[in-house]
Structures are given as C-alpha cells and as structure tokens.
Amino acid sequence: MGSCGPVGSVRARYLVFFQYLGTDFNGVAAVRGNQRAVGVLNFLEEAAKQLRSVVEPVKFTISSRTDAGVHALSNAAHLDIQRLSDLPPFSPEVVTQALNTHLKHPAIRVLKAFRVPSDFHARHSATSRTYVYRLATGCPWPDQLPVFEQKVCWAVQTDCLDVVAMQEAAQHLLGTHDFSAFQSAGSPTTSSIRTLYQASVSPGPPSPFVLPEESRRLQFWTLEFESQSFLYRQVRRMTAVLVAVGLGTLTPIQVKAILESRDPLGKYQSRIAPAHGLFLKSVQYRSLGPTSCTLQGHSVETR
C-alpha cells in the first residue's frame, strides 16, 4: 500500500475528490511565478503544507485539467503523504478534514479522501469523465440573468432552441472518431481519436434563483458528455456547434460533415462556448478491491 522513504517511514497514497467554483481561478493546475493568476492546486498545495509531521512536500496529481472559469462538481487528484517514521499514516477522514480546515479560498472544498495503492494514478486509472454544460434561453442580454446564474450558465440570446435538431446532431458525435475538428491548439496529446459514450441535450432543472415573474420566459438546458478523456476544449467546441444547430445556423448533417472534416479551423467549429457554463461533473474509477465506497459514481477502495 505504501513505499518506504526514510528508514521506517511509509508513504501513503490518497485519492481525493474536490469541487470548486472556477470563476476566480486560472484553471485547476497550479500557476507558478505569476502574482495575478492562481490555480485551484495552489490553494490545495498550501493547505497540504499545514499537515503535521510530514517529511516531504505534498504534490497533487490531478485527474482532469480544467481551464480558467470552468467549474467542477467533482474533480480528483492523488497525493502521497510521508510522515515521520514513528507515526502511522493519516486516516482518509483526517486528510479530508485537515485540507478543508486549512484551505484559504471559500470556492474550493474537499469532498472525500480514500487510501489507494501506491501505483494508483488519478489520471491514468480513470475509466470515464463526465462534463455538463448549462444553457439558458429567453434572456435578451446576459446581464439580465439572475446574478447568481451569470457565472455558471451561458445565456444564449434567443427565446428558444431547436432541441430536437440538437439531439439529432449530438448522435453524430457518439462513438469512436477522430475529433480533430473540435480540438483547440495547444493540446498535449498525440492522438485525437476519442470515444464519446454520451452526448445528450435535455431540459435542465428550474433554477431556484429565478423569480416567479422571470420563470415564464427563462428556460434552462443541460448538455452532457461522457468519455474516458477529452481533447483540449473539445466539450466547449462541441457545445458551440450544437448551439449553432439549435439556432438554425447549422443542420445536424453539417455537424457530421464538420466531424469528418477533421479541420479545427473551419467557419463553425472554431467557435468556443464560454468557459463559465461548463462543469466537470464526475470522474469515475473501477473498484480497486472487494470493499469499496461509491462517491458520485466513483467506485474506489476504502481500506
């Protein structure tokens, strides 16, 4: 379960799930040497420095990178904690409580920690990731959305969307394809082949922040995408194209043609949906042992 460092000490590996409102951050990754930009991991790393009797600095290896302004209902990372030789490893509950106690930003919260084997990897061990994108229609101008929704939803300036056409277009994206047409420059991956397990468009739940007199005109929509991994900005580009279908700018068959073109610089596929409507919903892992606990669909070992 752990590897030895200094004589007698044990390095324990943990998988932690955490959430954040991405508005104030330059993405989830830590930002170095820039006083005007900060990542979610900057705060998690600072919180980890407060853990007692730890031999080495704690480093977080994240499952899923998210861009500036993107939120996470549940992201994941693994970290190794090595204590002094005469002290036992922290329990997962203590890790969760300690990190939350020392977090210095109110828009980040650690949800749960699990003890995992030393060869577990938060990114490589993930079996799927699910993103949701929130839209609103019926709002003539974005600043007319309720203030509580303005940083977590894209207000599309129309009274209605052709959701049936959007659903038809989404079907063309399902399965294994070369998604080059939906990839932004700067992706570190060498292959643009991905398998999309889910691509859906559905009415979203009513917002609790909408006044009764506004609820008659405002409608919320949810786009949901699931894959083992995504290309850089793939979800935001697919969302923008599906919204173009909903507005009547594109037809569903044109989405198929865009996918098959493999051209990321075309007239329509170069559009990117705003970051603030996107949420990483969940990261899923297979069970790592006979005793497991499920957290928002993530089955992990808890021993």
Short mmCIF file of C-alpha atoms in Angstrom, two decimals:
data_model
loop_
_atom_site.label_atom_id
_atom_site.label_comp_id
_atom_site.label_asym_id
_atom_site.label_seq_id
_atom_site.Cartn_x
_atom_site.Cartn_y
_atom_site.Cartn_z
CA MET A 1 0.00 0.00 0.00
CA GLY A 2 2.96 2.32 0.51
CA SER A 3 6.62 2.70 -0.35
CA CYS A 4 9.45 3.46 2.04
CA GLY A 5 11.33 6.74 2.17
CA PRO A 6 13.42 7.47 5.27
CA VAL A 7 14.07 4.38 7.37
CA GLY A 8 10.85 3.13 8.92
CA SER A 9 8.59 5.70 7.28
CA VAL A 10 5.76 4.79 4.95
CA ARG A 11 4.49 6.86 2.06
CA ALA A 12 0.71 6.60 1.85
CA ARG A 13 -1.17 7.46 -1.33
CA TYR A 14 -4.63 9.01 -1.24
CA LEU A 15 -7.26 9.77 -3.86
CA VAL A 16 -9.15 12.96 -3.07
CA PHE A 17 -12.29 14.31 -4.70
CA PHE A 18 -12.73 18.08 -4.59
CA GLN A 19 -15.03 20.70 -6.06
CA TYR A 20 -14.64 24.35 -6.94
CA LEU A 21 -16.32 27.34 -8.48
CA GLY A 22 -13.85 28.24 -11.21
CA THR A 23 -14.63 31.95 -11.55
CA ASP A 24 -11.61 33.19 -9.58
CA PHE A 25 -9.07 30.70 -10.91
CA ASN A 26 -6.79 30.41 -13.90
CA GLY A 27 -7.78 26.75 -14.16
CA VAL A 28 -7.22 23.84 -11.79
CA ALA A 29 -3.45 23.49 -12.37
CA ALA A 30 -1.09 25.38 -10.08
CA VAL A 31 0.28 28.63 -11.50
CA ARG A 32 3.93 29.44 -10.80
CA GLY A 33 5.59 32.85 -10.81
CA ASN A 34 2.54 34.93 -11.73
CA GLN A 35 1.10 37.02 -8.93
CA ARG A 36 -2.02 37.90 -10.92
CA ALA A 37 -3.05 34.33 -11.76
CA VAL A 38 -3.71 31.43 -9.44
CA GLY A 39 -4.89 27.85 -9.87
CA VAL A 40 -7.03 25.66 -7.64
CA LEU A 41 -4.00 23.49 -6.84
CA ASN A 42 -2.11 26.49 -5.47
CA PHE A 43 -4.60 26.55 -2.61
CA LEU A 44 -4.68 22.77 -2.15
CA GLU A 45 -0.88 22.64 -2.00
CA GLU A 46 -0.80 25.44 0.56
CA ALA A 47 -3.37 23.59 2.67
CA ALA A 48 -1.29 20.39 2.47
CA LYS A 49 1.75 22.26 3.83
CA GLN A 50 -0.11 22.56 7.12
CA LEU A 51 -0.30 18.78 7.63
CA ARG A 52 1.69 17.87 10.73
CA SER A 53 4.80 15.68 10.85
CA VAL A 54 5.05 15.31 7.06
CA VAL A 55 8.54 14.52 5.76
CA GLU A 56 8.26 15.71 2.13
CA PRO A 57 6.20 18.42 0.37
CA VAL A 58 2.85 17.05 -0.84
CA LYS A 59 2.22 17.14 -4.59
CA PHE A 60 -1.20 16.72 -6.20
CA THR A 61 -1.56 14.82 -9.49
CA ILE A 62 -4.89 15.84 -10.97
CA SER A 63 -7.22 13.65 -12.96
CA SER A 64 -8.67 16.30 -15.26
CA ARG A 65 -7.35 19.71 -16.22
CA THR A 66 -9.97 22.45 -16.40
CA ASP A 67 -9.50 25.89 -17.94
CA ALA A 68 -9.89 29.32 -16.39
CA GLY A 69 -13.50 29.90 -15.39
CA VAL A 70 -14.55 26.23 -15.66
CA HIS A 71 -16.12 24.68 -12.57
CA ALA A 72 -16.04 21.20 -11.05
CA LEU A 73 -18.74 19.42 -9.12
CA SER A 74 -16.16 16.69 -8.54
CA ASN A 75 -12.59 16.59 -9.80
CA ALA A 76 -9.98 14.17 -8.45
CA ALA A 77 -6.29 14.01 -7.65
CA HIS A 78 -3.88 11.64 -5.96
CA LEU A 79 -1.24 12.68 -3.46
CA ASP A 80 1.45 10.96 -1.43
CA ILE A 81 1.89 11.77 2.26
CA GLN A 82 5.01 10.58 4.08
CA ARG A 83 5.04 11.07 7.85
CA LEU A 84 7.84 10.76 10.39
CA SER A 85 8.93 7.18 10.93
CA ASP A 86 7.26 6.71 14.31
CA LEU A 87 3.85 7.97 13.17
CA PRO A 88 1.12 5.99 11.38
CA PRO A 89 -0.43 7.22 8.09
CA PHE A 90 -3.27 9.69 8.34
CA SER A 91 -6.75 8.25 8.00
CA PRO A 92 -8.66 9.43 4.90
CA GLU A 93 -11.06 11.28 7.19
CA VAL A 94 -8.22 13.24 8.77
CA VAL A 95 -6.82 14.14 5.33
CA THR A 96 -10.23 15.46 4.24
CA GLN A 97 -10.77 17.44 7.43
CA ALA A 98 -7.25 18.87 7.54
CA LEU A 99 -7.27 20.04 3.94
CA ASN A 100 -10.64 21.72 4.35
CA THR A 101 -9.55 23.35 7.61
CA HIS A 102 -6.51 24.96 6.00
CA LEU A 103 -7.99 25.87 2.60
CA LYS A 104 -7.80 29.63 2.19
CA HIS A 105 -10.36 30.04 -0.58
CA PRO A 106 -14.10 29.61 0.02
CA ALA A 107 -14.77 28.42 -3.55
CA ILE A 108 -12.87 25.13 -3.02
CA ARG A 109 -13.94 22.15 -0.91
CA VAL A 110 -12.50 18.66 -0.50
CA LEU A 111 -15.36 16.17 -0.69
CA LYS A 112 -13.75 12.88 0.26
CA ALA A 113 -10.41 11.09 0.51
CA PHE A 114 -9.62 7.40 0.01
CA ARG A 115 -6.48 5.37 0.68
CA VAL A 116 -5.32 3.76 -2.58
CA PRO A 117 -2.39 1.55 -3.66
CA SER A 118 0.97 3.20 -4.37
CA ASP A 119 0.66 2.50 -8.12
CA PHE A 120 -2.77 4.14 -8.43
CA HIS A 121 -2.83 7.17 -10.76
CA ALA A 122 -5.66 9.71 -10.67
CA ARG A 123 -5.43 10.45 -14.39
CA HIS A 124 -4.44 7.11 -15.93
CA SER A 125 -6.72 4.98 -13.72
CA ALA A 126 -9.88 6.92 -14.58
CA THR A 127 -12.36 4.99 -16.72
CA SER A 128 -14.52 7.96 -17.72
CA ARG A 129 -15.14 11.65 -17.21
CA THR A 130 -18.47 13.43 -17.48
CA TYR A 131 -18.95 17.12 -18.23
CA VAL A 132 -22.18 19.10 -18.18
CA TYR A 133 -22.79 22.42 -19.88
CA ARG A 134 -25.61 24.73 -18.75
CA LEU A 135 -27.52 26.99 -21.15
CA ALA A 136 -30.31 29.50 -20.63
CA THR A 137 -32.75 30.82 -23.22
CA GLY A 138 -35.30 33.60 -23.01
CA CYS A 139 -32.83 36.23 -21.81
CA PRO A 140 -32.27 39.11 -24.28
CA TRP A 141 -28.96 40.11 -22.65
CA PRO A 142 -26.58 38.08 -20.45
CA ASP A 143 -26.65 40.70 -17.68
CA GLN A 144 -30.41 40.14 -17.36
CA LEU A 145 -29.86 36.67 -15.95
CA PRO A 146 -30.24 36.41 -12.17
CA VAL A 147 -26.93 37.48 -10.66
CA PHE A 148 -26.47 34.02 -9.11
CA GLU A 149 -26.57 32.40 -12.56
CA GLN A 150 -24.36 34.77 -14.53
CA LYS A 151 -21.06 32.98 -13.78
CA VAL A 152 -22.40 29.43 -14.05
CA CYS A 153 -24.54 29.49 -17.20
CA TRP A 154 -24.35 30.64 -20.84
CA ALA A 155 -27.26 32.93 -21.70
CA VAL A 156 -27.95 32.25 -25.38
CA GLN A 157 -29.72 35.28 -26.85
CA THR A 158 -32.80 33.56 -28.18
CA ASP A 159 -36.25 32.68 -26.89
CA CYS A 160 -36.00 29.06 -27.99
CA LEU A 161 -33.66 26.41 -29.34
CA ASP A 162 -34.47 23.58 -31.75
CA VAL A 163 -33.61 20.94 -29.17
CA VAL A 164 -34.79 18.07 -31.39
CA ALA A 165 -32.26 19.10 -34.04
CA MET A 166 -29.57 19.44 -31.38
CA GLN A 167 -30.30 15.94 -30.13
CA GLU A 168 -30.09 14.59 -33.67
CA ALA A 169 -26.78 16.36 -34.24
CA ALA A 170 -25.39 15.01 -30.97
CA GLN A 171 -25.95 11.46 -32.21
CA HIS A 172 -23.36 12.04 -34.95
CA LEU A 173 -20.74 12.67 -32.26
CA LEU A 174 -21.30 9.41 -30.38
CA GLY A 175 -18.81 6.58 -30.77
CA THR A 176 -15.13 6.47 -31.71
CA HIS A 177 -13.95 9.23 -34.06
CA ASP A 178 -11.07 11.49 -34.89
CA PHE A 179 -12.20 14.65 -33.07
CA SER A 180 -9.53 16.91 -34.59
CA ALA A 181 -12.24 19.33 -35.75
CA PHE A 182 -13.16 20.00 -32.11
CA GLN A 183 -9.64 20.35 -30.72
CA SER A 184 -8.02 23.67 -29.86
CA ALA A 185 -4.34 24.31 -30.46
CA GLY A 186 -2.11 23.57 -27.50
CA SER A 187 -3.36 20.07 -26.72
CA PRO A 188 -0.53 17.93 -25.29
CA THR A 189 -1.96 14.69 -26.68
CA THR A 190 -0.52 12.95 -29.73
CA SER A 191 -3.77 11.30 -30.82
CA SER A 192 -7.12 12.97 -31.48
CA ILE A 193 -9.06 9.68 -31.51
CA ARG A 194 -11.63 9.60 -28.73
CA THR A 195 -14.74 7.56 -27.88
CA LEU A 196 -17.76 9.56 -26.82
CA TYR A 197 -20.05 7.41 -24.66
CA GLN A 198 -22.74 10.04 -24.13
CA ALA A 199 -23.81 13.27 -25.83
CA SER A 200 -27.23 14.46 -24.71
CA VAL A 201 -29.33 17.63 -24.73
CA SER A 202 -32.19 17.89 -22.26
CA PRO A 203 -34.23 20.45 -20.30
CA GLY A 204 -32.38 21.48 -17.19
CA PRO A 205 -33.94 21.73 -13.74
CA PRO A 206 -35.56 25.06 -12.88
CA SER A 207 -33.20 27.47 -11.20
CA PRO A 208 -34.02 28.28 -7.55
CA PHE A 209 -32.60 31.75 -8.16
CA VAL A 210 -35.20 32.81 -10.73
CA LEU A 211 -38.07 35.00 -9.53
CA PRO A 212 -41.61 33.81 -10.38
CA GLU A 213 -42.16 36.64 -12.86
CA GLU A 214 -38.97 35.63 -14.71
CA SER A 215 -39.58 31.88 -14.72
CA ARG A 216 -42.18 32.17 -17.51
CA ARG A 217 -39.57 33.33 -20.03
CA LEU A 218 -36.35 31.70 -18.81
CA GLN A 219 -35.62 28.07 -19.72
CA PHE A 220 -32.50 26.16 -18.70
CA TRP A 221 -30.90 23.36 -20.72
CA THR A 222 -28.22 20.80 -19.94
CA LEU A 223 -25.75 19.28 -22.38
CA GLU A 224 -23.92 16.22 -21.03
CA PHE A 225 -20.85 14.49 -22.47
CA GLU A 226 -19.02 11.38 -21.25
CA SER A 227 -15.74 9.90 -22.48
CA GLN A 228 -12.65 8.32 -20.98
CA SER A 229 -10.81 11.52 -21.91
CA PHE A 230 -11.37 14.66 -23.95
CA LEU A 231 -9.21 16.82 -26.18
CA TYR A 232 -8.32 20.37 -25.21
CA ARG A 233 -11.56 22.42 -25.23
CA GLN A 234 -13.39 19.63 -27.05
CA VAL A 235 -16.53 19.92 -24.92
CA ARG A 236 -16.79 23.69 -25.34
CA ARG A 237 -16.33 23.41 -29.11
CA MET A 238 -18.93 20.63 -29.43
CA THR A 239 -21.31 22.70 -27.32
CA ALA A 240 -20.87 25.75 -29.56
CA VAL A 241 -21.64 23.71 -32.67
CA LEU A 242 -24.72 22.11 -31.09
CA VAL A 243 -25.98 25.55 -30.06
CA ALA A 244 -25.50 26.70 -33.67
CA VAL A 245 -27.77 23.80 -34.67
CA GLY A 246 -30.31 24.88 -32.08
CA LEU A 247 -30.27 28.40 -33.51
CA GLY A 248 -30.75 27.11 -37.06
CA THR A 249 -27.29 28.23 -38.25
CA LEU A 250 -26.24 24.62 -38.86
CA THR A 251 -28.12 21.42 -39.67
CA PRO A 252 -27.47 18.09 -37.94
CA ILE A 253 -25.94 16.62 -41.10
CA GLN A 254 -23.50 19.52 -41.24
CA VAL A 255 -22.24 18.53 -37.79
CA LYS A 256 -21.40 15.12 -39.23
CA ALA A 257 -19.54 16.82 -42.07
CA ILE A 258 -17.62 19.02 -39.60
CA LEU A 259 -16.59 15.94 -37.60
CA GLU A 260 -15.43 14.13 -40.74
CA SER A 261 -13.52 17.20 -41.98
CA ARG A 262 -11.01 16.95 -39.11
CA ASP A 263 -10.46 20.67 -39.63
CA PRO A 264 -10.28 22.66 -36.35
CA LEU A 265 -10.13 25.99 -38.21
CA GLY A 266 -13.41 25.79 -40.12
CA LYS A 267 -16.01 28.55 -40.05
CA TYR A 268 -18.22 26.98 -37.38
CA GLN A 269 -16.05 24.56 -35.41
CA SER A 270 -13.62 27.29 -34.36
CA ARG A 271 -16.33 28.77 -32.12
CA ILE A 272 -15.93 28.03 -28.41
CA ALA A 273 -18.70 28.16 -25.81
CA PRO A 274 -17.90 30.38 -22.80
CA ALA A 275 -15.97 28.69 -20.01
CA HIS A 276 -18.36 29.70 -17.24
CA GLY A 277 -21.17 27.37 -18.37
CA LEU A 278 -19.01 24.24 -18.12
CA PHE A 279 -18.78 21.86 -15.16
CA LEU A 280 -16.70 18.73 -14.68
CA LYS A 281 -19.44 16.59 -13.17
CA SER A 282 -17.58 13.42 -12.24
CA VAL A 283 -14.51 11.25 -12.68
CA GLN A 284 -15.13 7.53 -12.48
CA TYR A 285 -12.84 4.69 -11.40
CA ARG A 286 -13.28 0.94 -11.31
CA SER A 287 -13.45 -0.72 -7.92
CA LEU A 288 -9.96 -1.31 -6.57
CA GLY A 289 -10.88 -4.03 -4.12
CA PRO A 290 -13.65 -6.07 -2.52
CA THR A 291 -14.52 -3.30 -0.05
CA SER A 292 -15.46 -0.15 -1.88
CA CYS A 293 -17.42 3.02 -1.43
CA THR A 294 -19.16 4.97 -4.16
CA LEU A 295 -18.91 8.75 -4.28
CA GLN A 296 -20.97 10.36 -7.06
CA GLY A 297 -20.44 7.31 -9.25
CA HIS A 298 -16.75 6.85 -8.43
CA SER A 299 -16.09 3.39 -7.03
CA VAL A 300 -12.84 3.28 -5.13
CA GLU A 301 -11.21 1.16 -2.48
CA THR A 302 -11.54 2.44 1.08
CA ARG A 303 -9.22 0.21 3.05
#
